């Protein structure tokens, strides 16, 4: 990806997201930096992965937002993402993209491919978690705590619903298929990456039900651990 085009596209996109109030100033700058790094390391296929994740995650955040606000579970600041949200969800993916680029330059093709798998898994798990929580919160189903199965109020950390789980499967599948059809990963990666995405989502719920409920981890830390 040519550097000038990369900078121009990402600068325009980040500014548009800021003026549309999808990102705060810090979120816009972080989004620009994350997109530029991923585009540099993995080209348009990697950049497309990020855009699909951001687009689907943003749409899920604003889906039936009024109902989420009435339930007290809507994203704060009118859904605008800040720098900490950006890096919690994409920081690990940036590292994997950089590792893939470095291994490829050194001629380690198999290792570079493994890091590309890890890159895709990061976003598959992040989108799986996002869709699970955002759609699960507006489903007319009372969540159950993943660790004990007891019924808990909507928005409880570690609470899961059938609808949320199915949307999580969809989220992992979407990004796995995007990676496959953009030739970022081979066919044999499809099932492992789908499983990886769902596993990250389940880890997120387990951490939410345990460490986060006890106040030992915050939401951003749990999201980072997920990826």
PDB file of C-alpha atoms in Angstrom:
ATOM      1  CA  UNK A   1       0.000   0.000   0.000  1.00  0.00           C
ATOM      2  CA  UNK A   2       1.517   3.333  -1.026  1.00  0.00           C
ATOM      3  CA  UNK A   3       2.297   5.516   1.964  1.00  0.00           C
ATOM      4  CA  UNK A   4       0.731   8.749   0.635  1.00  0.00           C
ATOM      5  CA  UNK A   5      -2.536   6.999  -0.258  1.00  0.00           C
ATOM      6  CA  UNK A   6      -2.538   5.184   3.070  1.00  0.00           C
ATOM      7  CA  UNK A   7      -2.152   8.417   5.029  1.00  0.00           C
ATOM      8  CA  UNK A   8      -4.713  10.284   2.936  1.00  0.00           C
ATOM      9  CA  UNK A   9      -7.423   7.635   3.105  1.00  0.00           C
ATOM     10  CA  UNK A  10      -7.043   7.081   6.823  1.00  0.00           C
ATOM     11  CA  UNK A  11      -6.866  10.789   7.641  1.00  0.00           C
ATOM     12  CA  UNK A  12     -10.085  11.425   5.724  1.00  0.00           C
ATOM     13  CA  UNK A  13     -11.834   8.467   7.293  1.00  0.00           C
ATOM     14  CA  UNK A  14     -10.750   9.400  10.825  1.00  0.00           C
ATOM     15  CA  UNK A  15     -11.879  13.004  10.407  1.00  0.00           C
ATOM     16  CA  UNK A  16     -15.227  11.872   9.016  1.00  0.00           C
ATOM     17  CA  UNK A  17     -15.761   9.598  12.027  1.00  0.00           C
ATOM     18  CA  UNK A  18     -14.908  12.474  14.352  1.00  0.00           C
ATOM     19  CA  UNK A  19     -17.345  14.928  12.748  1.00  0.00           C
ATOM     20  CA  UNK A  20     -20.034  12.243  12.608  1.00  0.00           C
ATOM     21  CA  UNK A  21     -19.476  11.835  16.365  1.00  0.00           C
ATOM     22  CA  UNK A  22     -18.581   8.168  16.040  1.00  0.00           C
ATOM     23  CA  UNK A  23     -15.154   8.762  17.592  1.00  0.00           C
ATOM     24  CA  UNK A  24     -13.821  11.271  20.091  1.00  0.00           C
ATOM     25  CA  UNK A  25     -10.711  13.299  19.224  1.00  0.00           C
ATOM     26  CA  UNK A  26      -8.472  10.750  20.938  1.00  0.00           C
ATOM     27  CA  UNK A  27     -10.378   7.885  19.335  1.00  0.00           C
ATOM     28  CA  UNK A  28     -10.060   9.493  15.901  1.00  0.00           C
ATOM     29  CA  UNK A  29      -6.301   9.918  16.215  1.00  0.00           C
ATOM     30  CA  UNK A  30      -5.887   6.391  17.581  1.00  0.00           C
ATOM     31  CA  UNK A  31      -8.047   5.008  14.777  1.00  0.00           C
ATOM     32  CA  UNK A  32      -5.882   6.805  12.208  1.00  0.00           C
ATOM     33  CA  UNK A  33      -2.710   5.395  13.717  1.00  0.00           C
ATOM     34  CA  UNK A  34      -4.093   1.850  14.025  1.00  0.00           C
ATOM     35  CA  UNK A  35      -5.425   1.845  10.456  1.00  0.00           C
ATOM     36  CA  UNK A  36      -2.176   3.282   9.083  1.00  0.00           C
ATOM     37  CA  UNK A  37      -0.060   0.667  10.843  1.00  0.00           C
ATOM     38  CA  UNK A  38      -2.265  -2.247   9.799  1.00  0.00           C
ATOM     39  CA  UNK A  39      -2.418  -0.970   6.217  1.00  0.00           C
ATOM     40  CA  UNK A  40       1.365  -0.625   6.108  1.00  0.00           C
ATOM     41  CA  UNK A  41       1.980  -4.093   7.555  1.00  0.00           C
ATOM     42  CA  UNK A  42      -0.704  -6.110   5.730  1.00  0.00           C
ATOM     43  CA  UNK A  43      -1.914  -3.896   2.876  1.00  0.00           C
ATOM     44  CA  UNK A  44      -5.521  -3.569   1.776  1.00  0.00           C
ATOM     45  CA  UNK A  45      -6.629  -7.016   3.052  1.00  0.00           C
ATOM     46  CA  UNK A  46      -5.577  -6.145   6.613  1.00  0.00           C
ATOM     47  CA  UNK A  47      -7.047  -2.648   6.326  1.00  0.00           C
ATOM     48  CA  UNK A  48     -10.336  -4.130   5.079  1.00  0.00           C
ATOM     49  CA  UNK A  49     -10.490  -6.390   8.137  1.00  0.00           C
ATOM     50  CA  UNK A  50     -10.237  -3.346  10.396  1.00  0.00           C
ATOM     51  CA  UNK A  51     -12.902  -1.438   8.456  1.00  0.00           C
ATOM     52  CA  UNK A  52     -15.350  -4.358   8.563  1.00  0.00           C
ATOM     53  CA  UNK A  53     -14.786  -4.723  12.296  1.00  0.00           C
ATOM     54  CA  UNK A  54     -15.288  -1.003  12.900  1.00  0.00           C
ATOM     55  CA  UNK A  55     -18.353  -0.763  10.667  1.00  0.00           C
ATOM     56  CA  UNK A  56     -20.102  -3.806  12.095  1.00  0.00           C
ATOM     57  CA  UNK A  57     -19.181  -2.901  15.675  1.00  0.00           C
ATOM     58  CA  UNK A  58     -20.403   0.682  15.265  1.00  0.00           C
ATOM     59  CA  UNK A  59     -23.678  -0.442  13.704  1.00  0.00           C
ATOM     60  CA  UNK A  60     -24.217  -2.863  16.589  1.00  0.00           C
ATOM     61  CA  UNK A  61     -23.502  -0.131  19.139  1.00  0.00           C
ATOM     62  CA  UNK A  62     -26.187   2.153  17.695  1.00  0.00           C
ATOM     63  CA  UNK A  63     -28.712  -0.629  17.069  1.00  0.00           C
ATOM     64  CA  UNK A  64     -31.811   0.101  19.209  1.00  0.00           C
ATOM     65  CA  UNK A  65     -29.762   2.551  21.245  1.00  0.00           C
ATOM     66  CA  UNK A  66     -32.877   4.054  22.828  1.00  0.00           C
ATOM     67  CA  UNK A  67     -33.782   0.707  24.390  1.00  0.00           C
ATOM     68  CA  UNK A  68     -30.221   0.305  25.659  1.00  0.00           C
ATOM     69  CA  UNK A  69     -30.342   3.771  27.226  1.00  0.00           C
ATOM     70  CA  UNK A  70     -33.601   2.963  28.993  1.00  0.00           C
ATOM     71  CA  UNK A  71     -32.010  -0.192  30.363  1.00  0.00           C
ATOM     72  CA  UNK A  72     -28.877   1.698  31.407  1.00  0.00           C
ATOM     73  CA  UNK A  73     -26.518  -0.431  29.294  1.00  0.00           C
ATOM     74  CA  UNK A  74     -25.762   1.916  26.366  1.00  0.00           C
ATOM     75  CA  UNK A  75     -22.199   2.932  25.603  1.00  0.00           C
ATOM     76  CA  UNK A  76     -21.394   6.233  27.386  1.00  0.00           C
ATOM     77  CA  UNK A  77     -20.729   9.533  25.595  1.00  0.00           C
ATOM     78  CA  UNK A  78     -23.456   8.802  23.022  1.00  0.00           C
ATOM     79  CA  UNK A  79     -21.545   5.787  21.723  1.00  0.00           C
ATOM     80  CA  UNK A  80     -18.395   7.672  20.752  1.00  0.00           C
ATOM     81  CA  UNK A  81     -15.293   5.513  21.105  1.00  0.00           C
ATOM     82  CA  UNK A  82     -12.166   6.888  22.777  1.00  0.00           C
ATOM     83  CA  UNK A  83      -8.495   5.982  22.481  1.00  0.00           C
ATOM     84  CA  UNK A  84      -8.716   3.327  25.185  1.00  0.00           C
ATOM     85  CA  UNK A  85     -11.558   1.559  23.358  1.00  0.00           C
ATOM     86  CA  UNK A  86      -9.577   1.591  20.109  1.00  0.00           C
ATOM     87  CA  UNK A  87      -6.405   0.114  21.566  1.00  0.00           C
ATOM     88  CA  UNK A  88      -8.232  -2.378  23.799  1.00  0.00           C
ATOM     89  CA  UNK A  89      -9.892  -3.912  20.732  1.00  0.00           C
ATOM     90  CA  UNK A  90      -7.172  -3.462  18.105  1.00  0.00           C
ATOM     91  CA  UNK A  91      -3.857  -3.152  19.944  1.00  0.00           C
ATOM     92  CA  UNK A  92      -3.151  -6.879  19.894  1.00  0.00           C
ATOM     93  CA  UNK A  93      -4.059  -7.054  16.192  1.00  0.00           C
ATOM     94  CA  UNK A  94      -1.560  -4.269  15.410  1.00  0.00           C
ATOM     95  CA  UNK A  95       1.164  -6.247  17.179  1.00  0.00           C
ATOM     96  CA  UNK A  96       0.278  -9.411  15.214  1.00  0.00           C
ATOM     97  CA  UNK A  97       0.259  -7.486  11.926  1.00  0.00           C
ATOM     98  CA  UNK A  98       3.693  -6.060  12.697  1.00  0.00           C
ATOM     99  CA  UNK A  99       5.038  -9.494  13.581  1.00  0.00           C
ATOM    100  CA  UNK A 100       3.653 -10.943  10.333  1.00  0.00           C
ATOM    101  CA  UNK A 101       5.307  -8.169   8.310  1.00  0.00           C
ATOM    102  CA  UNK A 102       8.650  -8.625  10.069  1.00  0.00           C
ATOM    103  CA  UNK A 103       8.658 -12.407   9.638  1.00  0.00           C
ATOM    104  CA  UNK A 104       7.775 -12.056   5.945  1.00  0.00           C
ATOM    105  CA  UNK A 105      10.662  -9.612   5.373  1.00  0.00           C
ATOM    106  CA  UNK A 106      13.033 -12.072   7.020  1.00  0.00           C
ATOM    107  CA  UNK A 107      11.831 -14.884   4.779  1.00  0.00           C
ATOM    108  CA  UNK A 108      10.005 -16.883   7.466  1.00  0.00           C
ATOM    109  CA  UNK A 109       6.867 -17.578   5.453  1.00  0.00           C
ATOM    110  CA  UNK A 110       5.223 -20.119   7.741  1.00  0.00           C
ATOM    111  CA  UNK A 111       5.776 -17.953  10.810  1.00  0.00           C
ATOM    112  CA  UNK A 112       4.425 -14.910   8.955  1.00  0.00           C
ATOM    113  CA  UNK A 113       1.328 -16.899   8.018  1.00  0.00           C
ATOM    114  CA  UNK A 114       0.837 -17.929  11.642  1.00  0.00           C
ATOM    115  CA  UNK A 115       0.918 -14.283  12.719  1.00  0.00           C
ATOM    116  CA  UNK A 116      -1.655 -13.426  10.038  1.00  0.00           C
ATOM    117  CA  UNK A 117      -3.900 -16.130  11.504  1.00  0.00           C
ATOM    118  CA  UNK A 118      -3.423 -14.511  14.911  1.00  0.00           C
ATOM    119  CA  UNK A 119      -4.247 -11.089  13.445  1.00  0.00           C
ATOM    120  CA  UNK A 120      -7.544 -12.368  12.062  1.00  0.00           C
ATOM    121  CA  UNK A 121      -8.342 -14.181  15.313  1.00  0.00           C
ATOM    122  CA  UNK A 122      -7.946 -10.915  17.236  1.00  0.00           C
ATOM    123  CA  UNK A 123     -10.634  -9.177  15.204  1.00  0.00           C
ATOM    124  CA  UNK A 124     -12.845 -12.273  15.013  1.00  0.00           C
ATOM    125  CA  UNK A 125     -12.928 -12.469  18.813  1.00  0.00           C
ATOM    126  CA  UNK A 126     -13.388  -8.704  19.204  1.00  0.00           C
ATOM    127  CA  UNK A 127     -16.349  -8.566  16.815  1.00  0.00           C
ATOM    128  CA  UNK A 128     -17.824 -11.739  18.292  1.00  0.00           C
ATOM    129  CA  UNK A 129     -17.784 -10.111  21.727  1.00  0.00           C
ATOM    130  CA  UNK A 130     -19.151  -6.794  20.456  1.00  0.00           C
ATOM    131  CA  UNK A 131     -22.100  -8.333  18.625  1.00  0.00           C
ATOM    132  CA  UNK A 132     -22.840 -10.670  21.533  1.00  0.00           C
ATOM    133  CA  UNK A 133     -23.079  -7.862  24.054  1.00  0.00           C
ATOM    134  CA  UNK A 134     -24.768  -5.225  21.890  1.00  0.00           C
ATOM    135  CA  UNK A 135     -27.483  -7.521  20.538  1.00  0.00           C
ATOM    136  CA  UNK A 136     -27.813  -9.596  23.685  1.00  0.00           C
ATOM    137  CA  UNK A 137     -28.655  -6.456  25.663  1.00  0.00           C
ATOM    138  CA  UNK A 138     -31.755  -5.733  23.572  1.00  0.00           C
ATOM    139  CA  UNK A 139     -32.949  -9.330  23.191  1.00  0.00           C
ATOM    140  CA  UNK A 140     -36.038 -10.154  25.214  1.00  0.00           C
ATOM    141  CA  UNK A 141     -34.123 -12.813  27.108  1.00  0.00           C
ATOM    142  CA  UNK A 142     -32.832 -12.611  30.650  1.00  0.00           C
ATOM    143  CA  UNK A 143     -29.096 -13.319  30.775  1.00  0.00           C
ATOM    144  CA  UNK A 144     -27.576 -16.148  32.744  1.00  0.00           C
ATOM    145  CA  UNK A 145     -24.205 -15.874  34.439  1.00  0.00           C
ATOM    146  CA  UNK A 146     -21.766 -17.965  32.424  1.00  0.00           C
ATOM    147  CA  UNK A 147     -20.107 -19.418  35.535  1.00  0.00           C
ATOM    148  CA  UNK A 148     -23.172 -20.528  37.525  1.00  0.00           C
ATOM    149  CA  UNK A 149     -26.164 -20.340  35.179  1.00  0.00           C
ATOM    150  CA  UNK A 150     -28.127 -18.101  37.562  1.00  0.00           C
ATOM    151  CA  UNK A 151     -30.422 -15.448  36.092  1.00  0.00           C
ATOM    152  CA  UNK A 152     -28.932 -11.942  36.268  1.00  0.00           C
ATOM    153  CA  UNK A 153     -30.080  -8.446  35.191  1.00  0.00           C
ATOM    154  CA  UNK A 154     -29.372  -7.221  31.658  1.00  0.00           C
ATOM    155  CA  UNK A 155     -25.913  -5.664  31.448  1.00  0.00           C
ATOM    156  CA  UNK A 156     -24.392  -7.827  34.185  1.00  0.00           C
ATOM    157  CA  UNK A 157     -20.729  -8.616  33.489  1.00  0.00           C
ATOM    158  CA  UNK A 158     -20.477 -12.247  32.433  1.00  0.00           C
ATOM    159  CA  UNK A 159     -24.182 -12.562  31.621  1.00  0.00           C
ATOM    160  CA  UNK A 160     -24.975 -14.409  28.382  1.00  0.00           C
ATOM    161  CA  UNK A 161     -28.089 -15.025  26.284  1.00  0.00           C
ATOM    162  CA  UNK A 162     -28.877 -17.391  23.423  1.00  0.00           C
ATOM    163  CA  UNK A 163     -29.367 -14.454  21.070  1.00  0.00           C
ATOM    164  CA  UNK A 164     -26.069 -12.926  22.130  1.00  0.00           C
ATOM    165  CA  UNK A 165     -24.230 -16.208  21.602  1.00  0.00           C
ATOM    166  CA  UNK A 166     -25.668 -16.641  18.101  1.00  0.00           C
ATOM    167  CA  UNK A 167     -24.692 -13.082  17.175  1.00  0.00           C
ATOM    168  CA  UNK A 168     -21.219 -13.836  18.510  1.00  0.00           C
ATOM    169  CA  UNK A 169     -20.997 -16.802  16.128  1.00  0.00           C
ATOM    170  CA  UNK A 170     -22.039 -14.475  13.302  1.00  0.00           C
ATOM    171  CA  UNK A 171     -19.405 -11.893  14.238  1.00  0.00           C
ATOM    172  CA  UNK A 172     -16.588 -14.444  14.257  1.00  0.00           C
ATOM    173  CA  UNK A 173     -17.828 -15.929  10.979  1.00  0.00           C
ATOM    174  CA  UNK A 174     -18.022 -12.562   9.212  1.00  0.00           C
ATOM    175  CA  UNK A 175     -14.406 -11.621   9.850  1.00  0.00           C
ATOM    176  CA  UNK A 176     -13.133 -15.151   9.231  1.00  0.00           C
ATOM    177  CA  UNK A 177     -14.806 -15.148   5.803  1.00  0.00           C
ATOM    178  CA  UNK A 178     -13.573 -11.637   4.997  1.00  0.00           C
ATOM    179  CA  UNK A 179     -10.023 -12.772   5.752  1.00  0.00           C
ATOM    180  CA  UNK A 180     -10.458 -15.889   3.661  1.00  0.00           C
ATOM    181  CA  UNK A 181     -11.872 -14.170   0.571  1.00  0.00           C
ATOM    182  CA  UNK A 182      -9.297 -11.367   0.729  1.00  0.00           C
ATOM    183  CA  UNK A 183      -6.552 -14.054   0.655  1.00  0.00           C
ATOM    184  CA  UNK A 184      -5.225 -12.964   4.012  1.00  0.00           C
ATOM    185  CA  UNK A 185      -5.370 -16.577   5.229  1.00  0.00           C
ATOM    186  CA  UNK A 186      -5.783 -19.930   3.415  1.00  0.00           C
ATOM    187  CA  UNK A 187      -8.874 -22.138   3.362  1.00  0.00           C
ATOM    188  CA  UNK A 188      -7.547 -24.393   6.122  1.00  0.00           C
ATOM    189  CA  UNK A 189      -7.611 -21.431   8.522  1.00  0.00           C
ATOM    190  CA  UNK A 190     -11.396 -21.013   8.358  1.00  0.00           C
ATOM    191  CA  UNK A 191     -12.517 -23.405  11.103  1.00  0.00           C
ATOM    192  CA  UNK A 192      -9.604 -22.726  13.511  1.00  0.00           C
ATOM    193  CA  UNK A 193     -10.179 -18.980  13.267  1.00  0.00           C
ATOM    194  CA  UNK A 194     -13.914 -19.345  13.816  1.00  0.00           C
ATOM    195  CA  UNK A 195     -13.201 -21.413  16.939  1.00  0.00           C
ATOM    196  CA  UNK A 196     -10.589 -18.873  18.067  1.00  0.00           C
ATOM    197  CA  UNK A 197     -13.065 -16.016  17.712  1.00  0.00           C
ATOM    198  CA  UNK A 198     -15.702 -17.801  19.760  1.00  0.00           C
ATOM    199  CA  UNK A 199     -13.132 -18.850  22.360  1.00  0.00           C
ATOM    200  CA  UNK A 200     -12.048 -15.246  22.847  1.00  0.00           C
ATOM    201  CA  UNK A 201     -15.679 -14.250  23.309  1.00  0.00           C
ATOM    202  CA  UNK A 202     -16.183 -16.932  25.974  1.00  0.00           C
ATOM    203  CA  UNK A 203     -12.985 -15.873  27.760  1.00  0.00           C
ATOM    204  CA  UNK A 204     -14.349 -12.326  27.796  1.00  0.00           C
ATOM    205  CA  UNK A 205     -17.539 -13.528  29.496  1.00  0.00           C
ATOM    206  CA  UNK A 206     -15.630 -15.658  32.007  1.00  0.00           C
ATOM    207  CA  UNK A 207     -13.380 -12.747  32.957  1.00  0.00           C
ATOM    208  CA  UNK A 208     -16.424 -10.506  33.194  1.00  0.00           C
ATOM    209  CA  UNK A 209     -18.172 -12.918  35.545  1.00  0.00           C
ATOM    210  CA  UNK A 210     -15.116 -13.286  37.783  1.00  0.00           C
ATOM    211  CA  UNK A 211     -12.354 -10.685  37.789  1.00  0.00           C
ATOM    212  CA  UNK A 212     -14.384  -7.801  36.374  1.00  0.00           C
ATOM    213  CA  UNK A 213     -17.316  -8.287  38.786  1.00  0.00           C
ATOM    214  CA  UNK A 214     -14.827  -8.201  41.665  1.00  0.00           C
ATOM    215  CA  UNK A 215     -13.365  -4.948  40.368  1.00  0.00           C
ATOM    216  CA  UNK A 216      -9.968  -6.457  39.588  1.00  0.00           C
ATOM    217  CA  UNK A 217     -10.220  -5.736  35.848  1.00  0.00           C
ATOM    218  CA  UNK A 218     -11.947  -2.993  33.887  1.00  0.00           C
ATOM    219  CA  UNK A 219     -13.874  -3.432  30.651  1.00  0.00           C
ATOM    220  CA  UNK A 220     -10.952  -2.355  28.466  1.00  0.00           C
ATOM    221  CA  UNK A 221      -8.614  -4.815  30.174  1.00  0.00           C
ATOM    222  CA  UNK A 222     -11.122  -7.620  29.633  1.00  0.00           C
ATOM    223  CA  UNK A 223     -11.507  -6.693  25.946  1.00  0.00           C
ATOM    224  CA  UNK A 224      -7.745  -6.686  25.497  1.00  0.00           C
ATOM    225  CA  UNK A 225      -7.474 -10.064  27.209  1.00  0.00           C
ATOM    226  CA  UNK A 226     -10.190 -11.363  24.880  1.00  0.00           C
ATOM    227  CA  UNK A 227      -8.170 -10.536  21.777  1.00  0.00           C
TER     228      UNK A 227
END
